[in-house]
Amino acid sequence: MSAVYARRHTPGTRSTRPARYTRPAFAAAAVALAAAATLVTGSTAQAAPPAPVSAATARTYLGDLTVKAEGSSDGYSRDKFPHWKTQSGACNTREVVLKRDGTDVEQDSSCAATSGTWKSAYDGATWTVASDLDIDHVVPLSEAWKSGANSWTTAQREGFANDLTRPQLIAVTDNVNQAKGDKDPAEWLPPTASYHCYYARMWVDVKHHYKLTVNTEEKSKLSSILNGC
């Protein structure tokens, strides 16, 4: 059974993307008390973006992708991929994903998640505070830029950054997402090895749909993973 975590955060604070930070260290007694106070029983939800194509289809898609050396990051900015746009009412993309990927998620009038339980597929950790989760772009924005998105319009990049139709967005442990950064599968894979096949299928599905390129090392790693699925 996965451990359940909750961390101290500042009440009332909310941002469209949690700031990168180092978790504070607490005394052992304080941690024990916090764990006892926030323990959640029963099943928890596995983060569930739209299902990617099968491994067989992903292998075919991978063969279709153009192999090209990774481009330059010159000119890249996250602001060129307008993200966390409003989806409906007061809810933006981040909040929609948090609701989708959690269990018993309650939201306030501004659509911020005030309670719920989330299981991060990347590392198997379970969280009870929404600010402990990042919404990962499976294919990172910087990776997309260096793989062809630098030639897109701003509207196309906005669609990519807020894509709820393909397996491109998933709620995961913040520090795990921050460790990933903009790395491709040749450089980083989720800590949970049993998720590698699913992750590779997600990655290839997204890159194929958006006609993004892959570099040689990236293709080799993806091929190795998919051949073992």
PDB file of C-alpha atoms in Angstrom:
ATOM      1  CA  MET A   1       0.000   0.000   0.000  1.00  0.00           C
ATOM      2  CA  SER A   2       1.434   3.376  -0.975  1.00  0.00           C
ATOM      3  CA  ALA A   3       2.386   5.813   1.726  1.00  0.00           C
ATOM      4  CA  VAL A   4       0.219   8.903   2.006  1.00  0.00           C
ATOM      5  CA  TYR A   5       1.879  12.261   2.384  1.00  0.00           C
ATOM      6  CA  ALA A   6       0.778  15.761   3.212  1.00  0.00           C
ATOM      7  CA  ARG A   7       3.017  18.751   3.569  1.00  0.00           C
ATOM      8  CA  ARG A   8       2.729  22.059   5.353  1.00  0.00           C
ATOM      9  CA  HIS A   9       1.743  24.875   3.052  1.00  0.00           C
ATOM     10  CA  THR A  10       0.611  28.444   3.416  1.00  0.00           C
ATOM     11  CA  PRO A  11      -3.188  28.654   3.680  1.00  0.00           C
ATOM     12  CA  GLY A  12      -4.862  30.638   0.983  1.00  0.00           C
ATOM     13  CA  THR A  13      -1.952  30.628  -1.433  1.00  0.00           C
ATOM     14  CA  ARG A  14      -2.570  29.452  -4.946  1.00  0.00           C
ATOM     15  CA  SER A  15      -0.730  29.713  -8.223  1.00  0.00           C
ATOM     16  CA  THR A  16      -1.289  28.357 -11.689  1.00  0.00           C
ATOM     17  CA  ARG A  17       1.966  26.429 -11.390  1.00  0.00           C
ATOM     18  CA  PRO A  18       3.563  25.621  -8.033  1.00  0.00           C
ATOM     19  CA  ALA A  19       6.901  27.299  -7.522  1.00  0.00           C
ATOM     20  CA  ARG A  20       9.959  25.107  -7.454  1.00  0.00           C
ATOM     21  CA  TYR A  21      11.104  24.719  -3.917  1.00  0.00           C
ATOM     22  CA  THR A  22      13.002  22.513  -1.504  1.00  0.00           C
ATOM     23  CA  ARG A  23      10.798  20.816   1.049  1.00  0.00           C
ATOM     24  CA  PRO A  24      11.557  21.855   4.600  1.00  0.00           C
ATOM     25  CA  ALA A  25      12.953  19.297   7.013  1.00  0.00           C
ATOM     26  CA  PHE A  26      10.856  18.629  10.104  1.00  0.00           C
ATOM     27  CA  ALA A  27      11.691  16.954  13.360  1.00  0.00           C
ATOM     28  CA  ALA A  28      10.797  13.271  13.446  1.00  0.00           C
ATOM     29  CA  ALA A  29       8.078  13.793  16.019  1.00  0.00           C
ATOM     30  CA  ALA A  30       6.423  16.499  13.938  1.00  0.00           C
ATOM     31  CA  VAL A  31       6.460  14.287  10.862  1.00  0.00           C
ATOM     32  CA  ALA A  32       4.911  11.423  12.777  1.00  0.00           C
ATOM     33  CA  LEU A  33       2.140  13.646  14.096  1.00  0.00           C
ATOM     34  CA  ALA A  34       1.451  15.077  10.657  1.00  0.00           C
ATOM     35  CA  ALA A  35       1.286  11.618   9.109  1.00  0.00           C
ATOM     36  CA  ALA A  36      -1.107  10.398  11.757  1.00  0.00           C
ATOM     37  CA  ALA A  37      -3.325  13.436  11.308  1.00  0.00           C
ATOM     38  CA  THR A  38      -3.514  13.158   7.519  1.00  0.00           C
ATOM     39  CA  LEU A  39      -3.613   9.398   6.950  1.00  0.00           C
ATOM     40  CA  VAL A  40      -6.179   8.470   4.328  1.00  0.00           C
ATOM     41  CA  THR A  41      -7.691   5.033   4.194  1.00  0.00           C
ATOM     42  CA  GLY A  42      -9.231   3.213   1.261  1.00  0.00           C
ATOM     43  CA  SER A  43      -8.219   3.163  -2.399  1.00  0.00           C
ATOM     44  CA  THR A  44      -6.613   6.102  -4.134  1.00  0.00           C
ATOM     45  CA  ALA A  45      -6.756   7.101  -7.774  1.00  0.00           C
ATOM     46  CA  GLN A  46      -3.943   6.486 -10.195  1.00  0.00           C
ATOM     47  CA  ALA A  47      -3.405   9.583 -12.312  1.00  0.00           C
ATOM     48  CA  ALA A  48      -5.341   8.949 -15.472  1.00  0.00           C
ATOM     49  CA  PRO A  49      -4.665  10.988 -18.581  1.00  0.00           C
ATOM     50  CA  PRO A  50      -6.282   9.775 -21.824  1.00  0.00           C
ATOM     51  CA  ALA A  51      -4.917   6.322 -22.645  1.00  0.00           C
ATOM     52  CA  PRO A  52      -2.068   6.347 -25.170  1.00  0.00           C
ATOM     53  CA  VAL A  53      -1.882   4.134 -28.246  1.00  0.00           C
ATOM     54  CA  SER A  54      -0.880   0.497 -27.783  1.00  0.00           C
ATOM     55  CA  ALA A  55       2.764  -0.551 -27.715  1.00  0.00           C
ATOM     56  CA  ALA A  56       2.426  -2.024 -31.212  1.00  0.00           C
ATOM     57  CA  THR A  57       0.997   1.214 -32.571  1.00  0.00           C
ATOM     58  CA  ALA A  58       3.618   3.224 -30.690  1.00  0.00           C
ATOM     59  CA  ARG A  59       6.354   1.163 -32.358  1.00  0.00           C
ATOM     60  CA  THR A  60       4.837   1.990 -35.741  1.00  0.00           C
ATOM     61  CA  TYR A  61       4.464   5.664 -34.831  1.00  0.00           C
ATOM     62  CA  LEU A  62       8.064   5.788 -33.636  1.00  0.00           C
ATOM     63  CA  GLY A  63       9.197   4.479 -37.009  1.00  0.00           C
ATOM     64  CA  ASP A  64       7.245   7.281 -38.677  1.00  0.00           C
ATOM     65  CA  LEU A  65       8.910  10.071 -36.701  1.00  0.00           C
ATOM     66  CA  THR A  66      11.628  12.130 -38.353  1.00  0.00           C
ATOM     67  CA  VAL A  67      15.016  11.536 -36.754  1.00  0.00           C
ATOM     68  CA  LYS A  68      16.875  14.824 -36.402  1.00  0.00           C
ATOM     69  CA  ALA A  69      19.421  16.317 -34.058  1.00  0.00           C
ATOM     70  CA  GLU A  70      17.759  18.333 -31.308  1.00  0.00           C
ATOM     71  CA  GLY A  71      17.403  21.987 -32.214  1.00  0.00           C
ATOM     72  CA  SER A  72      18.538  25.028 -30.300  1.00  0.00           C
ATOM     73  CA  SER A  73      16.725  26.442 -27.303  1.00  0.00           C
ATOM     74  CA  ASP A  74      17.440  29.949 -28.592  1.00  0.00           C
ATOM     75  CA  GLY A  75      14.318  32.054 -28.311  1.00  0.00           C
ATOM     76  CA  TYR A  76      12.524  29.569 -26.053  1.00  0.00           C
ATOM     77  CA  SER A  77      10.306  30.835 -23.258  1.00  0.00           C
ATOM     78  CA  ARG A  78       7.460  29.178 -21.385  1.00  0.00           C
ATOM     79  CA  ASP A  79       5.499  32.324 -22.154  1.00  0.00           C
ATOM     80  CA  LYS A  80       5.515  31.268 -25.807  1.00  0.00           C
ATOM     81  CA  PHE A  81       3.378  28.281 -24.755  1.00  0.00           C
ATOM     82  CA  PRO A  82       0.442  29.999 -22.979  1.00  0.00           C
ATOM     83  CA  HIS A  83      -0.540  27.386 -20.416  1.00  0.00           C
ATOM     84  CA  TRP A  84      -3.220  26.801 -17.848  1.00  0.00           C
ATOM     85  CA  LYS A  85      -5.822  28.579 -19.931  1.00  0.00           C
ATOM     86  CA  THR A  86      -9.452  28.737 -18.803  1.00  0.00           C
ATOM     87  CA  GLN A  87     -11.325  25.580 -19.779  1.00  0.00           C
ATOM     88  CA  SER A  88     -14.784  26.355 -18.406  1.00  0.00           C
ATOM     89  CA  GLY A  89     -16.183  28.754 -15.831  1.00  0.00           C
ATOM     90  CA  ALA A  90     -13.444  29.537 -13.325  1.00  0.00           C
ATOM     91  CA  CYS A  91     -11.502  26.329 -14.043  1.00  0.00           C
ATOM     92  CA  ASN A  92      -8.174  26.416 -15.825  1.00  0.00           C
ATOM     93  CA  THR A  93      -6.273  23.464 -17.300  1.00  0.00           C
ATOM     94  CA  ARG A  94      -4.297  22.713 -14.131  1.00  0.00           C
ATOM     95  CA  GLU A  95      -7.459  22.537 -12.048  1.00  0.00           C
ATOM     96  CA  VAL A  96      -9.213  20.324 -14.597  1.00  0.00           C
ATOM     97  CA  VAL A  97      -6.304  17.858 -14.492  1.00  0.00           C
ATOM     98  CA  LEU A  98      -6.208  17.880 -10.686  1.00  0.00           C
ATOM     99  CA  LYS A  99      -9.924  17.062 -10.609  1.00  0.00           C
ATOM    100  CA  ARG A 100      -9.532  14.348 -13.259  1.00  0.00           C
ATOM    101  CA  ASP A 101      -6.505  12.672 -11.696  1.00  0.00           C
ATOM    102  CA  GLY A 102      -7.635  12.671  -8.066  1.00  0.00           C
ATOM    103  CA  THR A 103     -10.144  10.956  -5.829  1.00  0.00           C
ATOM    104  CA  ASP A 104     -12.856  12.812  -3.895  1.00  0.00           C
ATOM    105  CA  VAL A 105     -11.511  16.167  -5.072  1.00  0.00           C
ATOM    106  CA  GLU A 106     -13.370  19.157  -3.656  1.00  0.00           C
ATOM    107  CA  GLN A 107     -13.018  22.570  -5.273  1.00  0.00           C
ATOM    108  CA  ASP A 108     -13.886  26.048  -4.040  1.00  0.00           C
ATOM    109  CA  SER A 109     -15.807  28.723  -5.945  1.00  0.00           C
ATOM    110  CA  SER A 110     -12.666  29.683  -7.876  1.00  0.00           C
ATOM    111  CA  CYS A 111     -12.110  26.014  -8.848  1.00  0.00           C
ATOM    112  CA  ALA A 112      -9.029  25.560  -6.631  1.00  0.00           C
ATOM    113  CA  ALA A 113      -8.767  22.037  -5.192  1.00  0.00           C
ATOM    114  CA  THR A 114      -9.275  22.299  -1.433  1.00  0.00           C
ATOM    115  CA  SER A 115      -9.108  18.595  -0.641  1.00  0.00           C
ATOM    116  CA  GLY A 116      -8.655  15.241  -2.324  1.00  0.00           C
ATOM    117  CA  THR A 117      -6.214  12.382  -2.773  1.00  0.00           C
ATOM    118  CA  TRP A 118      -3.789  11.962  -5.641  1.00  0.00           C
ATOM    119  CA  LYS A 119      -1.503   9.059  -6.533  1.00  0.00           C
ATOM    120  CA  SER A 120       1.488  10.018  -8.637  1.00  0.00           C
ATOM    121  CA  ALA A 121       2.056   7.419 -11.348  1.00  0.00           C
ATOM    122  CA  TYR A 122       5.695   8.391 -11.769  1.00  0.00           C
ATOM    123  CA  ASP A 123       6.776   7.428  -8.250  1.00  0.00           C
ATOM    124  CA  GLY A 124       3.776   5.768  -6.580  1.00  0.00           C
ATOM    125  CA  ALA A 125       3.495   8.422  -3.849  1.00  0.00           C
ATOM    126  CA  THR A 126       0.071   9.539  -2.632  1.00  0.00           C
ATOM    127  CA  TRP A 127      -0.664  13.143  -1.668  1.00  0.00           C
ATOM    128  CA  THR A 128      -3.523  14.938   0.027  1.00  0.00           C
ATOM    129  CA  VAL A 129      -2.570  18.567  -0.692  1.00  0.00           C
ATOM    130  CA  ALA A 130      -2.933  19.855  -4.260  1.00  0.00           C
ATOM    131  CA  SER A 131       0.083  22.160  -3.999  1.00  0.00           C
ATOM    132  CA  ASP A 132       2.290  19.070  -3.655  1.00  0.00           C
ATOM    133  CA  LEU A 133       1.542  18.177  -7.276  1.00  0.00           C
ATOM    134  CA  ASP A 134       2.788  19.552 -10.559  1.00  0.00           C
ATOM    135  CA  ILE A 135       0.957  19.055 -13.824  1.00  0.00           C
ATOM    136  CA  ASP A 136       3.632  17.520 -16.021  1.00  0.00           C
ATOM    137  CA  HIS A 137       3.774  18.112 -19.745  1.00  0.00           C
ATOM    138  CA  VAL A 138       4.773  14.584 -20.762  1.00  0.00           C
ATOM    139  CA  VAL A 139       6.636  16.033 -23.736  1.00  0.00           C
ATOM    140  CA  PRO A 140       8.112  19.133 -22.065  1.00  0.00           C
ATOM    141  CA  LEU A 141       7.544  22.539 -23.603  1.00  0.00           C
ATOM    142  CA  SER A 142      11.272  23.113 -24.112  1.00  0.00           C
ATOM    143  CA  GLU A 143      11.637  19.662 -25.686  1.00  0.00           C
ATOM    144  CA  ALA A 144       8.775  20.468 -28.054  1.00  0.00           C
ATOM    145  CA  TRP A 145      10.414  23.782 -28.965  1.00  0.00           C
ATOM    146  CA  LYS A 146      13.670  22.006 -29.885  1.00  0.00           C
ATOM    147  CA  SER A 147      11.752  19.332 -31.809  1.00  0.00           C
ATOM    148  CA  GLY A 148       9.781  21.593 -34.120  1.00  0.00           C
ATOM    149  CA  ALA A 149       7.416  23.756 -32.071  1.00  0.00           C
ATOM    150  CA  ASN A 150       9.682  26.768 -32.545  1.00  0.00           C
ATOM    151  CA  SER A 151       8.058  27.169 -35.971  1.00  0.00           C
ATOM    152  CA  TRP A 152       4.481  26.956 -34.657  1.00  0.00           C
ATOM    153  CA  THR A 153       2.111  29.829 -34.102  1.00  0.00           C
ATOM    154  CA  THR A 154       1.372  30.938 -30.549  1.00  0.00           C
ATOM    155  CA  ALA A 155      -2.115  29.444 -30.901  1.00  0.00           C
ATOM    156  CA  GLN A 156      -0.634  26.054 -31.834  1.00  0.00           C
ATOM    157  CA  ARG A 157       1.727  26.157 -28.865  1.00  0.00           C
ATOM    158  CA  GLU A 158      -1.166  27.086 -26.572  1.00  0.00           C
ATOM    159  CA  GLY A 159      -3.110  24.054 -27.811  1.00  0.00           C
ATOM    160  CA  PHE A 160      -0.118  21.815 -27.113  1.00  0.00           C
ATOM    161  CA  ALA A 161       0.406  23.226 -23.610  1.00  0.00           C
ATOM    162  CA  ASN A 162      -3.238  22.693 -22.647  1.00  0.00           C
ATOM    163  CA  ASP A 163      -3.996  19.446 -24.490  1.00  0.00           C
ATOM    164  CA  LEU A 164      -6.535  17.416 -22.525  1.00  0.00           C
ATOM    165  CA  THR A 165      -7.347  15.109 -25.448  1.00  0.00           C
ATOM    166  CA  ARG A 166      -4.000  13.340 -25.740  1.00  0.00           C
ATOM    167  CA  PRO A 167      -1.848  11.813 -22.948  1.00  0.00           C
ATOM    168  CA  GLN A 168       0.176  15.004 -22.551  1.00  0.00           C
ATOM    169  CA  LEU A 169      -0.820  16.233 -19.074  1.00  0.00           C
ATOM    170  CA  ILE A 170      -0.638  14.313 -15.805  1.00  0.00           C
ATOM    171  CA  ALA A 171      -0.612  15.218 -12.087  1.00  0.00           C
ATOM    172  CA  VAL A 172       2.581  13.963 -10.427  1.00  0.00           C
ATOM    173  CA  THR A 173       4.748  14.605  -7.374  1.00  0.00           C
ATOM    174  CA  ASP A 174       6.220  18.085  -7.772  1.00  0.00           C
ATOM    175  CA  ASN A 175       9.840  17.221  -6.982  1.00  0.00           C
ATOM    176  CA  VAL A 176       9.759  14.271  -9.379  1.00  0.00           C
ATOM    177  CA  ASN A 177       8.511  16.525 -12.147  1.00  0.00           C
ATOM    178  CA  GLN A 178      11.187  19.078 -11.310  1.00  0.00           C
ATOM    179  CA  ALA A 179      13.863  16.364 -11.495  1.00  0.00           C
ATOM    180  CA  LYS A 180      12.591  15.519 -14.976  1.00  0.00           C
ATOM    181  CA  GLY A 181      12.853  19.103 -16.176  1.00  0.00           C
ATOM    182  CA  ASP A 182      12.953  19.135 -19.980  1.00  0.00           C
ATOM    183  CA  LYS A 183      14.721  15.792 -20.364  1.00  0.00           C
ATOM    184  CA  ASP A 184      13.695  13.227 -22.978  1.00  0.00           C
ATOM    185  CA  PRO A 185      13.431   9.458 -22.236  1.00  0.00           C
ATOM    186  CA  ALA A 186      17.103   8.892 -23.096  1.00  0.00           C
ATOM    187  CA  GLU A 187      17.947  11.202 -20.201  1.00  0.00           C
ATOM    188  CA  TRP A 188      15.135  10.580 -17.699  1.00  0.00           C
ATOM    189  CA  LEU A 189      12.416   8.034 -16.978  1.00  0.00           C
ATOM    190  CA  PRO A 190       9.881   7.841 -14.120  1.00  0.00           C
ATOM    191  CA  PRO A 191      11.304   6.268 -10.930  1.00  0.00           C
ATOM    192  CA  THR A 192       8.619   3.556 -11.128  1.00  0.00           C
ATOM    193  CA  ALA A 193      10.085   1.119 -13.664  1.00  0.00           C
ATOM    194  CA  SER A 194       6.748  -0.591 -14.299  1.00  0.00           C
ATOM    195  CA  TYR A 195       5.475   2.710 -15.722  1.00  0.00           C
ATOM    196  CA  HIS A 196       8.181   3.015 -18.386  1.00  0.00           C
ATOM    197  CA  CYS A 197       6.212   1.243 -21.101  1.00  0.00           C
ATOM    198  CA  TYR A 198       3.138   3.402 -20.530  1.00  0.00           C
ATOM    199  CA  TYR A 199       5.297   6.541 -20.414  1.00  0.00           C
ATOM    200  CA  ALA A 200       7.012   5.646 -23.710  1.00  0.00           C
ATOM    201  CA  ARG A 201       3.619   5.077 -25.331  1.00  0.00           C
ATOM    202  CA  MET A 202       2.434   8.470 -24.072  1.00  0.00           C
ATOM    203  CA  TRP A 203       5.581  10.205 -25.329  1.00  0.00           C
ATOM    204  CA  VAL A 204       5.434   8.677 -28.818  1.00  0.00           C
ATOM    205  CA  ASP A 205       1.664   9.234 -29.108  1.00  0.00           C
ATOM    206  CA  VAL A 206       2.099  12.957 -28.404  1.00  0.00           C
ATOM    207  CA  LYS A 207       5.159  13.438 -30.614  1.00  0.00           C
ATOM    208  CA  HIS A 208       3.496  11.601 -33.506  1.00  0.00           C
ATOM    209  CA  HIS A 209       0.307  13.647 -33.278  1.00  0.00           C
ATOM    210  CA  TYR A 210       2.223  16.929 -33.289  1.00  0.00           C
ATOM    211  CA  LYS A 211       4.764  15.763 -35.882  1.00  0.00           C
ATOM    212  CA  LEU A 212       7.691  16.526 -33.608  1.00  0.00           C
ATOM    213  CA  THR A 213      11.121  15.088 -34.320  1.00  0.00           C
ATOM    214  CA  VAL A 214      13.207  12.672 -32.230  1.00  0.00           C
ATOM    215  CA  ASN A 215      16.968  12.518 -31.894  1.00  0.00           C
ATOM    216  CA  THR A 216      18.940   9.304 -32.319  1.00  0.00           C
ATOM    217  CA  GLU A 217      19.448   8.578 -28.615  1.00  0.00           C
ATOM    218  CA  GLU A 218      15.805   9.333 -27.829  1.00  0.00           C
ATOM    219  CA  LYS A 219      14.552   6.999 -30.569  1.00  0.00           C
ATOM    220  CA  SER A 220      16.925   4.222 -29.483  1.00  0.00           C
ATOM    221  CA  LYS A 221      15.734   4.389 -25.859  1.00  0.00           C
ATOM    222  CA  LEU A 222      12.073   4.501 -26.832  1.00  0.00           C
ATOM    223  CA  SER A 223      12.534   1.568 -29.183  1.00  0.00           C
ATOM    224  CA  SER A 224      14.206  -0.469 -26.436  1.00  0.00           C
ATOM    225  CA  ILE A 225      11.377   0.236 -24.006  1.00  0.00           C
ATOM    226  CA  LEU A 226       8.572  -0.422 -26.496  1.00  0.00           C
ATOM    227  CA  ASN A 227      10.147  -3.669 -27.698  1.00  0.00           C
ATOM    228  CA  GLY A 228       9.958  -4.895 -24.112  1.00  0.00           C
ATOM    229  CA  CYS A 229       6.328  -3.962 -23.564  1.00  0.00           C
TER     230      CYS A 229
END
